[in-house]
Tab-separated table of C-alpha atoms and ligand atoms in Angstrom:
chain	number	residue	atom	x	y	z
A	1	MET	CA	46.297	-20.463	-51.501
A	2	PHE	CA	43.211	-18.318	-51.014
A	3	SER	CA	42.314	-14.693	-49.642
A	4	ALA	CA	41.231	-14.315	-46.305
A	5	ARG	CA	38.338	-11.631	-47.890
A	6	VAL	CA	36.128	-14.655	-48.485
A	7	PRO	CA	34.826	-15.771	-45.059
A	8	PRO	CA	34.706	-19.369	-43.938
A	9	LEU	CA	31.957	-21.010	-46.119
A	10	GLY	CA	29.280	-23.036	-44.540
A	11	SER	CA	24.935	-23.070	-44.648
A	12	SER	CA	23.182	-22.310	-41.285
A	13	ARG	CA	21.132	-24.628	-39.775
A	14	VAL	CA	17.960	-23.202	-41.246
A	15	ALA	CA	19.218	-23.306	-44.531
A	16	ARG	CA	19.826	-26.425	-44.523
A	17	VAL	CA	16.495	-27.537	-43.333
A	18	VAL	CA	15.052	-25.480	-46.276
A	19	ALA	CA	17.077	-26.792	-48.519
A	20	ARG	CA	15.992	-30.582	-47.235
A	21	LEU	CA	12.311	-29.406	-47.028
A	22	ARG	CA	12.519	-28.307	-51.096
A	23	ALA	CA	14.587	-31.061	-52.146
A	24	GLY	CA	11.504	-33.073	-50.479
A	25	GLY	CA	9.242	-31.111	-52.509
A	26	GLY	CA	6.901	-30.259	-49.252
A	27	PRO	CA	4.944	-26.839	-49.719
A	28	LEU	CA	6.406	-23.940	-48.266
A	29	LEU	CA	5.436	-20.513	-47.351
A	30	ASP	CA	8.147	-18.013	-48.217
A	31	LEU	CA	7.918	-14.734	-45.888
A	32	THR	CA	11.937	-13.868	-46.945
A	33	THR	CA	11.516	-12.834	-50.409
A	34	SER	CA	13.265	-9.758	-51.565
A	35	ASN	CA	12.959	-10.683	-55.090
A	36	PRO	CA	10.243	-8.783	-56.783
A	37	THR	CA	10.392	-10.934	-60.191
A	38	THR	CA	8.995	-14.051	-58.601
A	39	VAL	CA	6.018	-12.980	-56.313
A	40	GLY	CA	3.123	-12.573	-58.946
A	41	LEU	CA	3.559	-8.724	-59.919
A	42	THR	CA	2.307	-7.850	-63.759
A	43	TYR	CA	4.896	-6.252	-65.660
A	44	PRO	CA	4.286	-4.443	-68.850
A	45	PRO	CA	4.092	-7.203	-71.415
A	46	ASP	CA	7.102	-4.686	-73.586
A	47	LEU	CA	8.737	-3.505	-70.779
A	48	LEU	CA	12.341	-5.467	-71.846
A	49	GLY	CA	11.845	-4.070	-75.791
A	50	SER	CA	14.255	-1.196	-74.795
A	51	LEU	CA	16.963	-3.439	-73.925
A	52	ASP	CA	16.843	-4.551	-77.828
A	53	VAL	CA	17.633	-1.382	-80.177
A	54	PRO	CA	20.495	-1.254	-82.660
A	55	ASP	CA	22.467	1.090	-81.103
A	56	GLY	CA	23.612	-1.055	-78.440
A	57	LEU	CA	26.165	-2.804	-81.256
A	58	VAL	CA	28.378	0.436	-80.973
A	59	TYR	CA	30.413	0.336	-77.745
A	60	ARG	CA	31.354	3.959	-76.587
A	61	PRO	CA	31.847	3.655	-73.044
A	62	HIS	CA	31.659	6.464	-70.875
A	63	PRO	CA	32.943	5.919	-66.951
A	64	ARG	CA	30.633	7.406	-65.160
A	65	GLY	CA	27.763	6.359	-67.786
A	66	HIS	CA	26.471	7.446	-70.693
A	67	LEU	CA	25.200	11.320	-70.530
A	68	GLU	CA	21.618	10.353	-71.815
A	69	ALA	CA	21.230	7.443	-69.162
A	70	ARG	CA	22.312	9.933	-66.508
A	71	ARG	CA	20.378	12.482	-67.609
A	72	SER	CA	17.078	10.141	-67.285
A	73	VAL	CA	18.497	9.008	-63.328
A	74	ALA	CA	18.527	12.689	-62.758
A	75	ASP	CA	14.836	13.433	-64.498
A	76	ASP	CA	13.502	10.289	-62.321
A	77	LEU	CA	15.391	11.748	-59.187
A	78	ALA	CA	13.396	15.587	-60.048
A	79	SER	CA	10.074	13.961	-60.556
A	80	ARG	CA	10.220	13.102	-57.189
A	81	GLY	CA	11.835	16.941	-56.220
A	82	VAL	CA	15.509	15.993	-55.991
A	83	GLU	CA	17.406	18.049	-58.326
A	84	VAL	CA	20.840	16.988	-58.839
A	85	SER	CA	23.169	17.601	-62.075
A	86	PRO	CA	23.740	14.373	-64.449
A	87	GLU	CA	27.408	15.438	-63.941
A	88	ARG	CA	27.322	14.084	-60.354
A	89	ILE	CA	25.751	10.644	-61.422
A	90	VAL	CA	27.482	7.639	-61.969
A	91	LEU	CA	25.848	4.535	-63.123
A	92	THR	CA	26.717	1.127	-61.695
A	93	ALA	CA	25.695	-2.571	-62.420
A	94	SER	CA	23.531	-2.477	-58.929
A	95	THR	CA	23.551	-1.032	-55.767
A	96	SER	CA	25.870	-3.982	-54.306
A	97	GLU	CA	28.749	-2.573	-57.207
A	98	SER	CA	28.030	1.173	-56.102
A	99	TYR	CA	28.983	-0.109	-52.486
A	100	ALA	CA	32.157	-2.002	-54.137
A	101	VAL	CA	33.367	0.965	-55.512
A	102	LEU	CA	32.602	3.487	-52.781
A	103	PHE	CA	34.676	1.265	-50.855
A	104	LYS	CA	37.811	1.176	-53.332
A	105	LEU	CA	37.008	4.997	-53.676
A	106	LEU	CA	37.273	5.946	-49.526
A	107	CYS	CA	39.153	3.245	-48.228
A	108	ASP	CA	42.559	1.553	-47.180
A	109	PRO	CA	42.735	-1.866	-46.855
A	110	GLY	CA	42.165	-2.408	-43.138
A	111	ASP	CA	40.317	1.227	-42.929
A	112	LEU	CA	36.729	0.924	-41.188
A	113	ALA	CA	32.900	1.377	-42.043
A	114	LEU	CA	30.320	2.127	-39.715
A	115	VAL	CA	27.346	0.169	-40.658
A	116	PRO	CA	24.091	0.592	-38.621
A	117	GLN	CA	22.833	-2.459	-37.315
A	118	PRO	CA	20.407	-4.013	-37.376
A	119	SER	CA	20.116	-3.759	-41.121
A	120	TYR	CA	21.221	-5.463	-44.212
A	121	PRO	CA	23.358	-8.555	-43.592
A	122	LEU	CA	25.324	-8.775	-47.109
A	123	PHE	CA	27.452	-4.960	-45.926
A	124	ASP	CA	29.777	-7.861	-43.828
A	125	TYR	CA	30.661	-9.420	-46.724
A	126	LEU	CA	30.877	-6.143	-49.687
A	127	SER	CA	33.224	-4.382	-46.959
A	128	ARG	CA	35.108	-7.848	-46.480
A	129	LEU	CA	35.538	-8.377	-50.278
A	130	GLU	CA	36.930	-5.117	-50.032
A	131	GLY	CA	39.707	-5.560	-47.441
A	132	VAL	CA	37.314	-3.106	-45.537
A	133	VAL	CA	36.262	-3.626	-41.954
A	134	SER	CA	32.333	-2.809	-41.218
A	135	SER	CA	31.771	-2.001	-37.524
A	136	PRO	CA	28.565	-1.356	-36.251
A	137	TYR	CA	26.723	1.681	-34.753
A	138	GLN	CA	23.558	0.993	-33.209
A	139	LEU	CA	19.929	1.459	-33.966
A	140	GLU	CA	17.879	1.568	-31.186
A	141	TYR	CA	13.653	1.393	-30.567
A	142	TYR	CA	11.833	3.459	-28.624
A	143	GLY	CA	8.170	3.251	-30.033
A	144	ARG	CA	10.176	4.179	-33.181
A	145	TRP	CA	13.985	3.259	-34.671
A	146	ARG	CA	16.511	5.914	-33.187
A	147	VAL	CA	20.397	6.176	-33.831
A	148	ASP	CA	22.470	5.283	-30.446
A	149	LEU	CA	24.534	8.471	-31.005
A	150	ASP	CA	27.062	7.504	-28.630
A	151	SER	CA	27.567	4.025	-30.442
A	152	VAL	CA	28.210	6.616	-33.709
A	153	GLU	CA	30.585	8.666	-31.119
A	154	ARG	CA	32.338	5.359	-29.996
A	155	GLY	CA	32.675	3.965	-33.317
A	156	LEU	CA	34.363	6.698	-34.877
A	157	GLU	CA	38.073	5.531	-34.505
A	158	PRO	CA	41.034	7.398	-36.822
A	159	ARG	CA	40.539	4.440	-39.461
A	160	VAL	CA	36.780	5.055	-40.028
A	161	ARG	CA	36.138	6.421	-43.573
A	162	ALA	CA	32.380	6.461	-44.443
A	163	LEU	CA	29.201	5.594	-42.436
A	164	LEU	CA	26.907	4.211	-44.006
A	165	MET	CA	23.116	4.524	-43.490
A	166	VAL	CA	19.732	2.883	-45.363
A	167	ASN	CA	16.765	5.054	-45.813
A	168	PRO	CA	14.412	3.455	-45.300
A	169	ASN	CA	16.606	0.766	-43.678
A	170	ASN	CA	16.392	-2.883	-44.260
A	171	PRO	CA	14.624	-4.369	-42.667
A	172	THR	CA	13.579	-1.956	-39.909
A	173	GLY	CA	11.432	0.423	-42.017
A	174	SER	CA	12.816	3.189	-40.963
A	175	TRP	CA	14.737	6.404	-41.984
A	176	MET	CA	17.709	8.080	-39.701
A	177	ALA	CA	15.522	10.987	-37.812
A	178	ALA	CA	16.214	14.282	-38.451
A	179	ASP	CA	18.030	15.292	-35.056
A	180	ASP	CA	20.057	12.137	-35.304
A	181	LEU	CA	20.478	12.650	-38.764
A	182	ALA	CA	22.040	16.432	-37.619
A	183	ARG	CA	24.291	14.979	-34.787
A	184	VAL	CA	25.788	12.012	-36.843
A	185	ARG	CA	26.698	14.896	-39.710
A	186	GLU	CA	28.300	16.595	-37.335
A	187	LEU	CA	29.869	14.080	-36.176
A	188	ALA	CA	31.179	13.298	-39.642
A	189	LEU	CA	32.542	16.190	-40.450
A	190	ARG	CA	34.695	16.757	-37.362
A	191	GLN	CA	36.657	13.294	-38.606
A	192	ASP	CA	36.376	13.989	-42.598
A	193	VAL	CA	34.476	11.013	-42.949
A	194	ALA	CA	31.856	10.729	-46.295
A	195	LEU	CA	27.986	9.632	-45.386
A	196	VAL	CA	26.673	7.125	-47.397
A	197	SER	CA	22.579	7.047	-48.103
A	198	ASP	CA	21.469	3.807	-49.373
A	199	GLU	CA	18.062	4.895	-50.298
A	200	VAL	CA	17.173	2.011	-52.819
A	201	PHE	CA	13.746	1.900	-50.745
A	202	ASP	CA	13.111	5.492	-51.004
A	203	ARG	CA	9.947	5.319	-52.927
A	204	TYR	CA	8.520	2.613	-50.911
A	205	THR	CA	7.581	5.074	-48.026
A	206	TRP	CA	4.148	4.965	-46.443
A	207	ASP	CA	4.440	7.756	-43.440
A	208	PRO	CA	3.670	11.052	-44.877
A	209	ALA	CA	6.083	12.646	-42.003
A	210	VAL	CA	8.812	10.955	-43.848
A	211	ALA	CA	7.709	11.685	-47.552
A	212	ASP	CA	10.431	14.704	-48.652
A	213	ARG	CA	13.467	13.054	-47.176
A	214	ALA	CA	14.570	11.577	-50.209
A	215	GLY	CA	17.894	12.895	-51.766
A	216	GLY	CA	18.378	14.898	-48.501
A	217	LEU	CA	21.772	14.450	-48.520
A	218	VAL	CA	22.467	15.237	-52.279
A	219	ASN	CA	22.951	18.874	-52.273
A	220	ASP	CA	25.228	18.736	-48.583
A	221	PRO	CA	27.243	22.195	-48.688
A	222	ASP	CA	29.911	20.542	-46.168
A	223	LEU	CA	29.856	17.010	-46.467
A	224	LEU	CA	31.097	14.389	-49.001
A	225	THR	CA	27.717	12.109	-49.418
A	226	PHE	CA	26.459	9.415	-51.599
A	227	THR	CA	22.896	8.613	-52.323
A	228	LEU	CA	22.697	4.993	-53.714
A	229	GLY	CA	19.700	3.639	-55.873
A	230	GLY	CA	18.842	1.252	-58.260
A	231	LEU	CA	16.412	-0.533	-61.280
A	232	SER	CA	15.987	-3.441	-58.279
A	233	LYS	CA	13.878	-1.818	-55.892
A	234	ALA	CA	12.842	1.535	-58.159
A	235	VAL	CA	11.185	-0.672	-60.814
A	236	GLY	CA	11.578	-4.067	-59.564
A	237	LEU	CA	14.207	-4.996	-62.003
A	238	PRO	CA	17.481	-6.682	-60.161
A	239	GLN	CA	18.013	-8.829	-63.104
A	240	VAL	CA	18.608	-5.619	-65.359
A	241	LYS	CA	21.420	-4.523	-63.414
A	242	LEU	CA	21.406	-0.775	-63.023
A	243	GLY	CA	22.443	1.339	-60.044
A	244	TRP	CA	23.652	4.727	-59.442
A	245	MET	CA	25.312	7.082	-56.733
A	246	VAL	CA	24.890	10.901	-56.306
A	247	VAL	CA	27.854	12.238	-55.281
A	248	GLY	CA	26.873	15.409	-53.205
A	249	GLY	CA	28.783	18.132	-50.942
A	250	PRO	CA	31.161	21.192	-51.939
A	251	ASP	CA	32.222	21.702	-55.423
A	252	ARG	CA	36.240	20.708	-54.418
A	253	LEU	CA	35.547	17.635	-52.579
A	254	VAL	CA	32.819	16.047	-55.287
A	255	ARG	CA	35.493	16.991	-58.289
A	256	ARG	CA	37.955	15.081	-56.702
A	257	ALA	CA	35.575	12.234	-55.728
A	258	LEU	CA	34.617	12.473	-59.602
A	259	GLU	CA	38.040	12.131	-60.711
A	260	ARG	CA	38.938	9.170	-58.787
A	261	LEU	CA	35.527	7.352	-59.778
A	262	ASP	CA	36.202	7.934	-63.145
A	263	PHE	CA	39.400	5.868	-62.601
A	264	ILE	CA	37.898	2.920	-60.965
A	265	CYS	CA	34.846	3.129	-63.037
A	266	ASP	CA	37.122	3.034	-66.162
A	267	SER	CA	38.849	0.041	-64.881
A	268	PHE	CA	35.532	-2.168	-65.070
A	269	LEU	CA	33.107	-0.435	-67.214
A	270	SER	CA	31.037	-2.816	-65.740
A	271	VAL	CA	27.036	-1.256	-66.800
A	272	SER	CA	26.077	-2.683	-70.206
A	273	THR	CA	25.182	-0.683	-72.940
A	274	SER	CA	21.813	-1.858	-73.579
A	275	VAL	CA	20.860	-1.550	-70.011
A	276	GLN	CA	22.086	2.277	-70.764
A	277	LEU	CA	20.211	3.045	-73.687
A	278	ALA	CA	17.153	1.787	-72.047
A	279	ALA	CA	17.668	3.462	-68.586
A	280	GLY	CA	14.967	6.518	-68.968
A	281	THR	CA	12.176	3.873	-70.688
A	282	LEU	CA	12.575	1.320	-67.894
A	283	LEU	CA	12.266	3.761	-65.091
A	284	ARG	CA	9.340	5.451	-66.806
A	285	ALA	CA	7.492	2.413	-67.894
A	286	GLY	CA	8.112	0.339	-64.742
A	287	ARG	CA	6.155	2.593	-62.418
A	288	PRO	CA	3.022	0.393	-62.837
A	289	VAL	CA	5.399	-2.045	-60.955
A	290	ALA	CA	6.463	0.484	-57.921
A	291	ASP	CA	2.574	0.992	-57.890
A	292	GLN	CA	2.075	-2.538	-57.485
A	293	ILE	CA	4.284	-3.218	-55.256
A	294	ARG	CA	3.350	-0.693	-52.977
A	295	ALA	CA	-0.209	-1.674	-53.067
A	296	ARG	CA	0.822	-5.482	-52.119
A	297	VAL	CA	3.102	-4.032	-49.038
A	298	ARG	CA	0.309	-1.948	-48.074
A	299	ASP	CA	-2.566	-4.418	-48.033
A	300	ASN	CA	-0.198	-7.379	-46.060
A	301	LEU	CA	0.673	-4.608	-44.019
A	302	GLY	CA	-2.948	-4.098	-43.172
A	303	PHE	CA	-3.878	-7.618	-42.871
A	304	LEU	CA	-0.854	-8.075	-40.558
A	305	ASP	CA	-1.701	-5.377	-38.117
A	306	GLU	CA	-5.303	-6.764	-37.763
A	307	ALA	CA	-4.268	-9.785	-37.277
A	308	VAL	CA	-1.385	-8.785	-34.664
A	309	ALA	CA	-4.080	-6.716	-33.013
A	310	ARG	CA	-5.268	-10.257	-31.397
A	311	TYR	CA	-2.057	-11.622	-29.874
A	312	PRO	CA	-1.363	-9.340	-26.946
A	313	GLY	CA	2.564	-10.173	-26.537
A	314	ILE	CA	3.592	-9.591	-30.222
A	315	GLN	CA	4.041	-5.979	-31.903
A	316	ARG	CA	4.564	-4.888	-35.052
A	317	LEU	CA	7.415	-2.144	-34.723
A	318	ARG	CA	6.648	0.781	-36.029
A	319	ALA	CA	8.372	1.572	-39.386
A	320	GLU	CA	8.115	4.279	-42.273
A	321	GLY	CA	8.560	1.974	-45.470
A	322	GLY	CA	10.397	-0.419	-47.029
A	323	TRP	CA	9.781	-3.658	-47.673
A	324	TYR	CA	9.580	-5.702	-44.648
A	325	ALA	CA	7.739	-5.949	-41.307
A	326	VAL	CA	9.688	-6.477	-37.898
A	327	LEU	CA	7.456	-8.646	-35.415
A	328	GLN	CA	8.678	-8.232	-31.890
A	329	VAL	CA	7.803	-11.868	-29.704
A	330	PRO	CA	7.485	-13.284	-26.523
A	331	THR	CA	11.045	-14.834	-26.189
A	332	LEU	CA	9.764	-18.441	-25.339
A	333	GLY	CA	12.721	-20.267	-26.441
A	334	SER	CA	15.718	-19.263	-28.826
A	335	GLU	CA	15.023	-17.721	-32.035
A	336	GLU	CA	16.232	-20.600	-34.028
A	337	ALA	CA	13.944	-23.064	-32.633
A	338	LEU	CA	11.214	-20.953	-33.108
A	339	VAL	CA	12.042	-20.441	-36.995
A	340	LEU	CA	12.747	-24.226	-37.220
A	341	GLY	CA	9.606	-24.638	-35.728
A	342	LEU	CA	7.783	-23.006	-37.853
A	343	LEU	CA	9.699	-24.670	-40.705
A	344	GLU	CA	8.888	-28.534	-39.993
A	345	GLU	CA	5.408	-28.117	-38.421
A	346	ASP	CA	3.809	-25.126	-40.089
A	347	GLY	CA	5.959	-25.204	-43.623
A	348	VAL	CA	6.883	-21.342	-43.161
A	349	LEU	CA	9.998	-19.972	-43.932
A	350	VAL	CA	10.916	-16.497	-41.750
A	351	HIS	CA	13.871	-14.651	-40.733
A	352	PRO	CA	14.608	-14.800	-37.463
A	353	GLY	CA	15.836	-11.105	-35.801
A	354	TYR	CA	19.906	-12.766	-36.036
A	355	PHE	CA	19.827	-12.493	-39.456
A	356	TYR	CA	19.892	-8.704	-39.045
A	357	ASP	CA	21.996	-8.794	-36.205
A	358	PHE	CA	19.088	-7.791	-33.907
A	359	PRO	CA	21.129	-7.096	-30.535
A	360	ARG	CA	18.753	-9.371	-28.650
A	361	GLU	CA	15.434	-12.167	-28.783
A	362	SER	CA	13.084	-12.488	-30.137
A	363	PHE	CA	12.125	-10.726	-33.446
A	364	LEU	CA	10.873	-12.044	-36.585
A	365	ILE	CA	11.233	-10.288	-39.938
A	366	LEU	CA	8.605	-11.034	-42.306
A	367	SER	CA	8.677	-9.843	-46.419
A	368	LEU	CA	5.585	-7.587	-47.409
A	369	LEU	CA	6.222	-8.542	-50.759
A	370	SER	CA	4.865	-12.213	-50.768
A	371	PRO	CA	1.536	-12.876	-52.243
A	372	THR	CA	-1.300	-11.860	-50.421
A	373	GLU	CA	-2.871	-15.059	-50.331
A	374	GLU	CA	0.248	-16.756	-49.249
A	375	PHE	CA	0.818	-13.772	-46.912
A	376	ARG	CA	-2.005	-14.392	-45.291
A	377	ASP	CA	-1.863	-18.203	-45.013
A	378	ALA	CA	1.372	-17.866	-43.435
A	379	VAL	CA	0.798	-15.109	-40.882
A	380	ALA	CA	-2.239	-17.440	-39.556
A	381	ARG	CA	0.113	-19.865	-38.930
A	382	VAL	CA	3.590	-17.349	-37.692
A	383	LEU	CA	1.282	-15.667	-35.063
A	384	PRO	CA	0.161	-18.656	-32.720
A	385	ARG	CA	3.138	-20.133	-32.933
A	386	ALA	CA	5.216	-17.103	-32.019
A	387	SER	CA	2.797	-16.380	-29.378
A	388	GLY	CA	3.796	-19.751	-27.290
B	1	PLP	C1	19.414	-1.904	-48.365
B	1	PLP	C2	19.647	-2.757	-49.523
B	1	PLP	N1	20.707	-2.040	-50.163
B	1	PLP	C3	20.831	-2.764	-51.692
B	1	PLP	C4	20.587	-3.985	-52.081
B	1	PLP	C5	20.990	-4.391	-53.715
B	1	PLP	O1	20.419	-3.726	-54.218
B	1	PLP	P1	20.578	-4.578	-56.271
B	1	PLP	O2	20.206	-5.392	-56.190
B	1	PLP	O3	21.137	-3.351	-56.735
B	1	PLP	O4	22.556	-4.800	-55.801
B	1	PLP	C6	19.445	-4.797	-51.331
B	1	PLP	C7	18.849	-5.932	-51.641
B	1	PLP	O5	18.205	-6.354	-50.837
B	1	PLP	C8	18.983	-3.967	-50.114
B	1	PLP	O6	17.860	-4.312	-49.000
């Protein structure tokens, strides 16, 4: 009766243990959070006031979103050195929805999207729900993350329509290196494959060497590109539901893409009028939230590095930005056994590398968003157990 787009349902062993511990009411230090609204940040008290304006009672939809809201997104990008026309911006309710829209635009059922591995675990589901198959290309760590270009070449079979990248990537924190990107561009161009750069974490880049990389594909002269962003990470407001895509590339291709995006988005008109009217204010007034997140990430990372230095068997992998840290730890048992031990014995929840499709064991992923005290307490429990 039901479509195979929804995968077999069920929860992992780790999720079942978490549910049991939470039901028992025991304290759990959570180092997996990606929800900025529950980690003790201070939001400006009237931040959401801009959602409640009389103009919100009038419905005048536009498939790409209100021009004023698109101008606000363009202004915000310009303030960070990325020049784009509001005409090339399309609003959505979230970045996840942007992916759904792009799969509709680019792929027929059964077509492929190349996705980085390790990366954001939702790609499999987002593509599958659109009848698209996600097919991995590998990122490899040699003191810094690089693309395994052979895996891109091998992966680019005729049914591939899009190549996705995340800059900085979740959870590796890596920007695609400039020479890897140059080669990926060449390969994509040869096969008419669109490039999608998810830059939701772009303002959480701490390595000055990549500081000017945001929006690097928005004015690509040859290739059709899509650069994604959204309020959820930009100003820590996932519940407000506003994302955007910047369509890049040569005029002729961009025009054809935008005509089709208008058709797709007009069929749903999913972005609320209120959030469109508020977009400019939220992007400006939310900056202190992004500042606090940057400070939190910096503090937690600094503490983690000092603590890790006392454990020769553990290494924090180099990253350039994002909200996560990756620890490579000795393989004394399985990642799952380690994560379950941390849960049951130490009351700490961390993600194992396999959640993000790391190709081998053992890796732990720690959210740097967690409140500082909780983070320190949890790290002090994770490191001794992980080092054996
Ligand atoms: C890389 C990446 N892209 C997109 C999203 C989803 O963003 P949104 O809340 O705008 O759907 C996330 C959420 O964690 C993410 O990590």
